[in-house]
XYZ file of C-alpha atoms in Angstrom:
594
model
C -37.900 -91.157 -30.895
C -38.303 -87.784 -29.185
C -37.565 -84.653 -31.148
C -33.954 -83.597 -30.725
C -33.438 -79.970 -29.717
C -30.477 -78.011 -28.461
C -31.358 -77.315 -24.838
C -29.129 -74.279 -24.465
C -29.409 -70.531 -24.608
C -26.668 -68.116 -25.586
C -25.278 -65.024 -23.949
C -22.631 -62.735 -25.399
C -21.261 -59.221 -25.627
C -19.737 -59.104 -29.157
C -16.407 -60.306 -27.754
C -17.440 -63.839 -26.756
C -20.417 -66.191 -26.793
C -21.385 -68.784 -24.182
C -23.993 -71.562 -24.310
C -25.825 -72.292 -21.064
C -27.779 -75.531 -20.772
C -31.140 -75.814 -19.049
C -29.258 -77.675 -16.307
C -27.178 -74.474 -15.662
C -23.958 -75.931 -17.079
C -21.953 -73.771 -19.451
C -21.777 -76.232 -22.317
C -19.671 -74.091 -24.647
C -17.389 -71.097 -24.179
C -14.375 -70.204 -26.313
C -11.885 -67.659 -24.975
C -10.429 -65.233 -25.825
C -12.183 -65.239 -29.241
C -15.029 -67.011 -31.016
C -12.503 -69.236 -32.813
C -10.234 -69.956 -29.826
C -10.027 -73.191 -27.863
C -13.024 -73.898 -25.705
C -12.744 -73.224 -21.998
C -15.924 -75.220 -21.504
C -16.751 -77.769 -24.190
C -19.174 -80.274 -22.695
C -21.133 -79.919 -25.917
C -18.464 -82.049 -27.629
C -17.147 -84.152 -24.763
C -18.728 -84.569 -21.328
C -15.511 -85.812 -19.722
C -12.840 -83.680 -21.367
C -14.911 -80.568 -21.941
C -14.856 -79.240 -18.391
C -17.891 -78.052 -16.446
C -19.376 -74.950 -14.841
C -22.669 -75.912 -13.215
C -24.825 -74.788 -10.286
C -26.857 -77.842 -9.357
C -28.969 -79.131 -6.449
C -28.584 -82.532 -4.876
C -30.810 -85.079 -6.562
C -33.426 -84.686 -9.270
C -34.759 -81.349 -10.460
C -36.762 -79.616 -13.159
C -35.820 -76.405 -14.888
C -37.304 -73.465 -16.726
C -35.142 -71.223 -18.894
C -35.980 -67.881 -20.484
C -34.496 -64.534 -21.481
C -35.210 -61.312 -19.695
C -37.478 -59.591 -22.190
C -35.628 -57.890 -25.068
C -32.160 -58.753 -23.743
C -29.392 -61.328 -24.050
C -29.562 -61.912 -20.291
C -30.509 -65.531 -19.609
C -32.461 -66.862 -16.619
C -32.473 -70.520 -15.554
C -34.851 -71.481 -12.742
C -34.177 -74.766 -10.977
C -36.787 -76.621 -8.883
C -35.174 -79.445 -6.878
C -37.336 -82.503 -6.188
C -36.470 -82.048 -2.508
C -38.176 -78.644 -2.468
C -37.368 -74.987 -2.872
C -36.400 -73.117 -6.024
C -33.542 -70.931 -7.164
C -32.645 -68.758 -10.109
C -29.383 -68.391 -12.023
C -28.956 -65.190 -14.040
C -26.196 -65.396 -16.658
C -24.903 -62.446 -18.630
C -21.917 -61.068 -20.502
C -21.425 -57.378 -19.599
C -21.980 -54.937 -22.428
C -22.713 -51.221 -22.127
C -21.425 -47.816 -23.128
C -18.695 -46.440 -20.889
C -15.873 -43.911 -21.354
C -17.007 -43.158 -24.934
C -16.752 -46.780 -26.042
C -18.518 -50.108 -25.581
C -17.362 -52.062 -22.561
C -17.303 -55.769 -23.444
C -14.799 -57.565 -21.184
C -13.902 -61.243 -21.260
C -15.965 -61.644 -18.144
C -18.985 -63.839 -17.425
C -21.261 -63.216 -14.451
C -23.595 -65.652 -12.716
C -26.059 -64.479 -10.067
C -27.652 -67.156 -7.874
C -30.681 -66.384 -5.712
C -33.287 -68.437 -3.877
C -36.892 -67.996 -5.030
C -38.564 -70.421 -2.626
C -37.292 -72.084 0.536
C -33.630 -72.692 1.260
C -32.331 -74.946 -1.524
C -28.932 -76.589 -1.286
C -26.695 -76.124 -4.318
C -23.255 -77.207 -5.445
C -21.050 -75.099 -7.711
C -18.595 -76.920 -9.935
C -16.138 -74.915 -12.024
C -13.515 -76.825 -13.999
C -12.307 -74.979 -17.113
C -9.914 -76.638 -19.550
C -7.663 -75.547 -22.418
C -6.389 -76.756 -25.793
C -9.742 -78.343 -26.628
C -9.725 -80.441 -23.482
C -6.166 -81.716 -23.867
C -4.917 -79.526 -21.003
C -6.441 -79.704 -17.554
C -5.697 -76.442 -15.789
C -3.890 -76.215 -12.456
C -5.989 -74.848 -9.632
C -4.693 -72.170 -7.268
C -6.820 -71.233 -4.278
C -7.016 -67.631 -3.083
C -8.918 -65.927 -0.273
C -11.992 -65.012 -2.345
C -11.102 -66.480 -5.683
C -9.790 -69.520 -7.509
C -7.191 -69.217 -10.264
C -6.911 -71.678 -13.125
C -3.404 -71.773 -14.571
C -1.766 -73.404 -17.554
C -3.734 -71.958 -20.454
C -2.839 -69.062 -22.716
C -3.924 -66.642 -19.983
C -4.947 -67.056 -16.378
C -8.634 -67.616 -15.668
C -10.032 -66.466 -12.336
C -13.292 -67.214 -10.555
C -14.202 -64.522 -8.047
C -17.122 -65.226 -5.720
C -18.762 -64.479 -2.382
C -19.491 -68.177 -1.926
C -17.108 -69.696 0.632
C -14.131 -70.750 -1.454
C -13.901 -74.082 0.350
C -17.375 -75.011 -0.879
C -16.447 -74.348 -4.508
C -12.948 -75.796 -4.230
C -14.186 -79.024 -2.633
C -17.439 -79.284 -4.590
C -19.429 -79.130 -1.355
C -23.193 -78.363 -1.325
C -24.345 -75.362 0.702
C -27.607 -73.704 1.653
C -28.507 -70.779 -0.586
C -29.715 -68.348 2.063
C -28.495 -65.140 0.378
C -27.688 -63.935 -3.125
C -24.402 -65.282 -4.419
C -22.309 -64.081 -7.325
C -19.717 -65.694 -9.561
C -17.463 -63.724 -11.919
C -15.302 -65.703 -14.322
C -12.594 -63.618 -15.972
C -9.936 -64.221 -18.620
C -6.585 -62.466 -18.341
C -7.328 -59.409 -16.220
C -9.073 -60.361 -12.942
C -11.980 -58.473 -11.413
C -10.438 -56.061 -8.911
C -13.621 -54.092 -8.118
C -16.133 -55.026 -5.362
C -17.982 -58.130 -6.514
C -21.580 -57.540 -5.385
C -21.999 -53.899 -6.373
C -20.077 -54.412 -9.619
C -22.179 -57.415 -10.613
C -25.423 -55.564 -9.926
C -24.301 -52.443 -11.778
C -23.058 -54.458 -14.738
C -26.327 -56.405 -14.835
C -28.461 -53.277 -14.712
C -26.463 -51.507 -17.397
C -26.367 -54.595 -19.620
C -30.151 -54.957 -19.421
C -30.544 -51.287 -20.250
C -28.134 -51.576 -23.195
C -30.019 -54.465 -24.828
C -33.450 -52.934 -24.309
C -32.277 -49.629 -25.771
C -30.769 -51.487 -28.737
C -34.146 -53.099 -29.421
C -36.010 -49.799 -28.994
C -33.723 -48.326 -31.638
C -34.576 -51.155 -34.050
C -37.176 -50.800 -36.791
C -39.034 -54.090 -36.467
C -42.516 -54.582 -37.909
C -45.216 -56.137 -35.753
C -45.398 -59.317 -37.858
C -44.267 -62.121 -35.485
C -42.248 -59.456 -33.719
C -41.003 -61.569 -30.748
C -39.290 -63.972 -33.169
C -37.665 -61.164 -35.129
C -36.519 -59.467 -31.914
C -34.906 -62.671 -30.656
C -33.300 -63.251 -34.056
C -31.934 -59.713 -34.079
C -30.482 -60.128 -30.597
C -28.924 -63.461 -31.591
C -27.436 -62.015 -34.785
C -25.984 -59.052 -32.915
C -23.852 -61.171 -30.581
C -22.501 -63.167 -33.522
C -20.623 -60.051 -34.583
C -17.027 -59.814 -33.379
C -17.076 -56.106 -32.739
C -13.311 -55.697 -32.675
C -13.129 -56.245 -36.445
C -16.798 -56.225 -37.521
C -16.851 -59.853 -38.735
C -20.068 -61.830 -38.317
C -19.704 -65.563 -37.783
C -22.066 -68.247 -39.067
C -22.300 -69.935 -35.667
C -20.331 -70.076 -32.432
C -19.986 -73.867 -32.476
C -18.095 -76.524 -34.364
C -18.873 -80.106 -35.378
C -22.556 -80.320 -34.489
C -23.692 -82.826 -37.155
C -26.100 -81.961 -39.964
C -27.657 -85.348 -39.203
C -26.606 -88.187 -36.864
C -23.732 -90.236 -38.257
C -23.489 -88.134 -41.431
C -19.881 -86.992 -40.962
C -21.090 -83.532 -42.037
C -19.614 -81.882 -38.961
C -18.125 -78.474 -39.719
C -16.467 -75.608 -37.889
C -18.685 -72.555 -38.396
C -16.851 -70.040 -36.208
C -15.814 -67.990 -39.222
C -17.151 -65.282 -41.508
C -18.559 -66.402 -44.880
C -18.430 -63.680 -47.516
C -21.031 -65.614 -49.515
C -23.636 -64.616 -46.908
C -22.718 -60.921 -46.901
C -25.773 -59.778 -48.838
C -28.270 -61.571 -46.585
C -26.671 -60.311 -43.375
C -26.449 -56.718 -44.588
C -30.064 -56.907 -45.772
C -31.268 -58.141 -42.381
C -29.366 -55.427 -40.502
C -30.702 -52.828 -42.924
C -34.273 -54.007 -42.404
C -34.020 -53.430 -38.641
C -32.163 -50.144 -39.058
C -28.847 -51.008 -37.437
C -26.254 -49.142 -39.456
C -23.464 -49.256 -36.886
C -23.184 -53.025 -37.329
C -23.394 -52.643 -41.114
C -20.565 -50.109 -41.142
C -18.360 -52.345 -39.014
C -19.009 -55.189 -41.411
C -18.240 -52.929 -44.392
C -14.893 -52.112 -42.769
C -14.105 -55.794 -42.235
C -14.832 -56.658 -45.875
C -12.916 -53.612 -47.124
C -9.852 -54.610 -45.106
C -9.943 -58.077 -46.665
C -10.446 -56.683 -50.159
C -7.605 -54.198 -50.110
C -5.171 -56.507 -48.367
C -4.803 -58.704 -51.429
C -5.094 -58.710 -55.204
C -5.745 -62.428 -55.227
C -9.020 -64.304 -55.098
C -11.476 -63.932 -52.291
C -11.824 -67.005 -50.135
C -15.362 -68.148 -49.322
C -14.613 -67.554 -45.637
C -12.078 -65.879 -43.370
C -11.272 -65.801 -39.696
C -12.811 -63.046 -37.618
C -9.585 -61.070 -38.025
C -9.427 -61.652 -41.788
C -6.891 -64.462 -41.528
C -6.839 -66.645 -44.635
C -5.175 -69.813 -43.383
C -7.950 -71.909 -41.831
C -6.360 -75.345 -42.032
C -8.881 -78.020 -41.133
C -7.749 -80.574 -38.556
C -9.561 -83.395 -36.782
C -9.428 -83.644 -32.993
C -9.390 -87.394 -32.533
C -9.420 -87.310 -28.716
C -12.910 -85.778 -28.391
C -15.979 -88.008 -28.418
C -18.049 -85.508 -30.425
C -21.611 -84.303 -29.959
C -23.652 -87.355 -28.903
C -20.727 -89.436 -30.165
C -20.756 -87.893 -33.644
C -17.297 -87.651 -35.145
C -15.167 -86.202 -36.567
C -14.634 -83.082 -34.464
C -13.151 -80.476 -36.783
C -11.270 -77.247 -36.100
C -10.685 -75.009 -39.110
C -12.543 -75.321 -42.397
C -11.242 -76.643 -45.686
C -13.904 -74.655 -47.535
C -11.554 -71.678 -47.176
C -9.564 -73.271 -50.013
C -12.536 -73.555 -52.373
C -13.432 -71.448 -55.372
C -16.798 -69.726 -54.919
C -17.425 -67.085 -57.535
C -20.660 -65.630 -56.173
C -18.773 -63.853 -53.394
C -17.523 -60.968 -55.543
C -21.107 -60.058 -56.368
C -22.105 -60.562 -52.734
C -19.502 -58.048 -51.613
C -20.384 -55.573 -54.370
C -24.071 -55.622 -53.425
C -23.265 -55.267 -49.736
C -21.518 -51.970 -50.470
C -24.404 -50.588 -52.513
C -26.178 -48.913 -49.558
C -23.141 -46.652 -49.157
C -24.058 -45.190 -52.560
C -27.858 -45.404 -52.658
C -28.989 -44.999 -49.030
C -28.799 -41.326 -48.108
C -28.549 -42.144 -44.408
C -24.883 -42.802 -45.177
C -22.797 -39.683 -45.812
C -21.520 -39.510 -49.402
C -18.159 -38.027 -48.382
C -17.392 -41.233 -46.469
C -17.329 -43.272 -49.700
C -13.617 -43.226 -50.280
C -11.730 -44.913 -53.149
C -14.968 -45.448 -55.100
C -13.391 -45.957 -58.514
C -10.703 -48.252 -57.141
C -13.247 -50.244 -55.149
C -15.765 -50.750 -57.978
C -13.075 -51.486 -60.538
C -11.405 -53.985 -58.182
C -14.577 -56.042 -57.781
C -15.651 -55.779 -61.403
C -12.256 -57.127 -62.433
C -12.810 -60.074 -60.055
C -16.198 -60.758 -61.617
C -14.734 -60.506 -65.114
C -11.902 -62.877 -64.221
C -14.239 -65.569 -62.815
C -17.443 -65.176 -64.801
C -16.801 -68.122 -67.157
C -15.198 -70.345 -64.523
C -16.512 -73.462 -62.836
C -16.686 -73.297 -59.051
C -17.717 -75.209 -55.911
C -20.978 -73.277 -55.632
C -22.777 -71.968 -52.564
C -22.883 -75.409 -50.916
C -19.113 -75.859 -51.119
C -18.905 -79.171 -52.935
C -15.490 -80.593 -52.206
C -14.996 -82.650 -55.340
C -17.392 -81.180 -57.891
C -17.128 -78.014 -59.991
C -19.746 -76.545 -62.342
C -20.993 -73.349 -63.942
C -23.506 -72.724 -61.156
C -26.670 -70.732 -61.738
C -26.409 -69.190 -58.259
C -22.815 -68.043 -58.745
C -23.704 -66.304 -62.006
C -26.823 -64.806 -60.431
C -24.684 -62.957 -57.920
C -22.216 -61.957 -60.608
C -25.196 -60.508 -62.507
C -26.459 -58.794 -59.338
C -22.972 -57.552 -58.470
C -22.533 -56.060 -61.930
C -25.977 -54.462 -61.607
C -24.939 -52.916 -58.296
C -21.670 -51.735 -59.852
C -23.593 -50.062 -62.666
C -25.720 -48.216 -60.110
C -22.680 -47.173 -58.092
C -20.820 -46.073 -61.230
C -23.771 -43.916 -62.255
C -23.696 -42.302 -58.802
C -20.077 -41.229 -59.340
C -20.673 -40.608 -63.081
C -17.987 -42.955 -64.418
C -18.950 -44.036 -67.956
C -16.115 -46.551 -68.334
C -17.279 -48.465 -65.282
C -20.910 -48.207 -66.360
C -20.125 -49.807 -69.736
C -18.042 -52.547 -68.138
C -20.770 -53.374 -65.621
C -23.429 -53.616 -68.338
C -21.253 -55.958 -70.422
C -20.668 -58.235 -67.426
C -24.387 -58.287 -66.612
C -25.078 -59.605 -70.111
C -22.387 -62.300 -69.849
C -23.675 -63.447 -66.463
C -27.249 -63.541 -67.755
C -26.168 -65.743 -70.644
C -24.734 -68.277 -68.192
C -27.897 -68.168 -66.091
C -30.047 -68.819 -69.148
C -27.860 -71.803 -70.032
C -29.280 -73.398 -66.862
C -32.901 -73.063 -67.997
C -34.882 -76.226 -68.737
C -37.751 -75.155 -71.032
C -39.511 -78.510 -70.775
C -39.749 -78.458 -66.976
C -39.918 -74.635 -66.903
C -37.245 -74.407 -64.242
C -33.665 -73.232 -63.779
C -31.369 -76.083 -62.795
C -28.443 -75.825 -60.407
C -25.837 -75.589 -63.181
C -25.322 -75.582 -66.924
C -25.945 -79.009 -68.464
C -27.425 -80.447 -65.268
C -30.938 -81.688 -64.548
C -30.563 -81.238 -60.775
C -32.612 -78.659 -58.901
C -31.274 -76.478 -56.116
C -33.012 -74.243 -53.564
C -30.410 -71.536 -54.089
C -32.103 -70.721 -57.411
C -35.063 -69.375 -55.402
C -32.912 -66.267 -55.296
C -33.589 -65.699 -59.017
C -36.999 -64.474 -57.866
C -36.002 -62.495 -54.765
C -33.100 -60.821 -56.573
C -35.512 -59.791 -59.349
C -33.540 -61.501 -62.076
C -36.925 -63.052 -62.806
C -39.781 -60.581 -62.632
C -41.746 -61.919 -59.626
C -45.022 -61.181 -61.427
C -43.977 -63.186 -64.488
C -45.219 -66.659 -65.321
C -41.611 -67.834 -65.628
C -40.958 -66.929 -61.977
C -44.162 -68.643 -60.839
C -43.394 -71.774 -62.874
C -39.840 -71.892 -61.522
C -41.117 -71.699 -57.942
C -43.701 -74.436 -58.527
C -41.067 -76.779 -59.988
C -38.753 -76.221 -57.022
C -41.440 -76.759 -54.411
C -42.669 -79.912 -56.168
C -39.207 -81.471 -55.901
C -37.502 -79.911 -52.858
C -40.282 -78.986 -50.462
C -40.593 -81.346 -47.505
C -43.413 -81.540 -44.982
C -44.556 -78.435 -43.091
C -42.765 -76.030 -45.382
C -39.264 -77.370 -44.768
C -36.979 -77.246 -47.778
C -33.999 -79.275 -48.943
C -30.977 -77.543 -50.440
C -30.885 -80.291 -53.055
C -31.585 -84.016 -53.228
C -28.777 -85.206 -55.469
C -25.639 -86.916 -54.193
C -22.713 -84.783 -53.121
C -19.318 -85.733 -51.676
C -21.009 -87.330 -48.648
C -24.076 -88.882 -50.304
C -27.622 -87.513 -50.256
C -28.537 -84.932 -47.584
C -30.787 -86.344 -44.855
C -31.978 -83.085 -43.321
C -33.503 -79.894 -44.637
C -31.621 -76.594 -44.557
C -33.602 -74.032 -42.596
C -32.561 -70.879 -44.409
C -33.828 -72.437 -47.656
C -37.282 -72.730 -46.088
C -37.200 -69.024 -45.250
C -36.076 -68.302 -48.826
C -39.094 -70.289 -49.976
C -41.337 -68.092 -47.826
C -39.756 -64.979 -49.369
C -40.280 -66.360 -52.867
C -43.942 -67.068 -52.127
C -44.423 -63.516 -50.919
C -42.541 -62.136 -53.919
C -44.774 -63.855 -56.496
C -47.906 -62.713 -54.662
C -48.813 -65.942 -52.850
C -49.127 -64.055 -49.556
C -51.498 -66.498 -47.847
C -49.150 -69.380 -48.659
C -46.172 -67.358 -47.404
C -47.872 -66.610 -44.087
C -48.927 -70.207 -43.610
C -45.481 -71.613 -44.344
C -43.751 -68.989 -42.199
C -45.983 -69.851 -39.243
C -45.230 -73.554 -39.709
C -41.475 -72.945 -39.559
C -41.544 -71.189 -36.190
C -42.207 -74.423 -34.301
C -38.709 -75.628 -35.213
C -37.069 -73.312 -32.696
C -35.925 -74.490 -29.297
C -37.461 -73.296 -26.027
C -35.808 -69.865 -26.430
C -36.841 -69.176 -30.067
C -33.352 -70.104 -31.253
C -32.957 -71.947 -34.554
C -30.454 -74.500 -35.787
C -28.909 -74.882 -39.223
C -30.754 -78.070 -40.233
C -34.103 -79.697 -39.419
C -35.162 -83.320 -39.868
C -38.416 -83.328 -41.831
C -39.574 -86.585 -40.211
C -39.578 -85.518 -36.568
C -38.650 -81.835 -36.599
C -35.332 -82.421 -34.830
C -32.745 -79.656 -34.754
C -29.341 -80.502 -36.220
C -26.270 -78.695 -37.467
C -24.414 -75.895 -35.750
C -26.482 -73.905 -33.290
C -27.778 -71.325 -33.180
C -27.187 -70.651 -36.851
C -26.894 -66.909 -37.419
C -27.999 -67.305 -41.032
C -31.169 -69.187 -40.074
C -32.066 -66.161 -37.981
C -31.111 -63.860 -40.855
C -33.453 -65.898 -43.069
C -36.283 -65.513 -40.564
C -35.728 -61.744 -40.307
C -35.719 -61.250 -44.081
C -38.769 -63.473 -44.628
C -40.756 -61.676 -41.924
C -39.837 -58.324 -43.450
C -40.825 -59.450 -46.957
C -44.269 -60.540 -45.710
C -44.729 -57.424 -43.561
C -44.170 -55.011 -46.442
C -46.536 -57.025 -48.638
C -49.273 -56.871 -45.982
C -48.714 -53.149 -45.338
C -51.805 -52.563 -43.239
C -52.496 -50.292 -40.248
C -51.335 -51.761 -36.951
C -54.846 -51.502 -35.441
C -56.271 -53.986 -37.954
């Protein structure tokens, strides 16, 4: 069978994300927020998901690419009948009136490249996950779609009759389409579209110029940075795992999850990646989001929250949708929000550490330090001896997980450092005591015969998450224990071409059938950490071929044929790539002319 890839690119402006297929159709777009109903959801149901395509009559080939260093997507279509045209898709984003302009507005520019191709525009948005077909109201230069939460309007200089009736027309001049949610576009279409396009291009290229990205596989890191950026919901600062729901981890697995939420368990990795490329504005927004969640409750943290910090993420199954390539169930919401994951308190503590140790942040902005550190240390103390669902969110299994205690150890270490900064002896002593308790739990997972740390106390199972023992410096990377631990993990969990399984034991759904991409990037980091630089470079290079045509990576990869599976693109796969590339780059540390 041919390798399965996701044949879409993404555009976004930190208010919404859209997936555009190589055939020009908008396969996925949720409005007004990342976690709202889809307006276009052909990704999950070709019939009920609506459509927004710009297609020729008959067969065609396509070529899709990004304008260099931007999130502006180009799709070139070559009809078999001759001619060629280009569709430029973008979500406006630029600085205006002392703030970022990021409207719920999607622009499509259509222009002939060769000849006079005939094209047909089809725009049929839906609502309520395809259950509601919107009423269509025809205007003089626009079409309104009514019946959803807000009105949707398509404004265009294409004859409305052609769009309304689905009639092909000759593309003999540049045409524009502006799809808006709520507030319609009242400004002149052509000049507004061109100005918005120019300013959006300039915004993204300036954002990249202001990034500190090493030359090591720089195009991949740039694309990953751009992808990560538009997964941040700027209004609150939350960063989602992915913009999609229910794309299966493997065909027929039933492992179809809604990832349009913010996982606190990934806080440390995201903050690290943003720090590596020097983007503090995004870090500060994320700090604010986490702080709001923390101080809004004295209860447990959930593993994940909505992009506005909402806790109630009830998981439901949409039985009327066929699912991606027929894979069901289609889920909205995520039951993992109800789980106990005790690593997250340490994750949050570490994420705040730069505010105290990185002098690019102003010390006077660190408000409520004692309250903040004490709050999180109390959470660690309360949960340190408790069984939990672990990083992989087991639904019916609880253990004393090595990974959970690692981040409690790291969180207490960060708290000690922060407490020393503010000279609070009581907090220093408490942090040190908790570090020792967490370390005792971690050591209870050590198997001296196999020279490896298992996934949990009393278990013989191995888990890729324990690679973090090396990267977090719990194990001295130069020590034999760290090297032995890495060898044991790679002997059991490493697949072909550097791919890496999370684990190979049975969980609630049986044994995993695909590898988890971020684990492979963790493996690369671990190799670099222990000094196996040549191995790290080789394995990193091998992983890059698992992107799609736009250097976008999925959550999971099939080791047998390299197929992409899981939600796409996975922000944390890109975070893994960014952190692995950085780890190798600083180890190489050579002049750029060599």
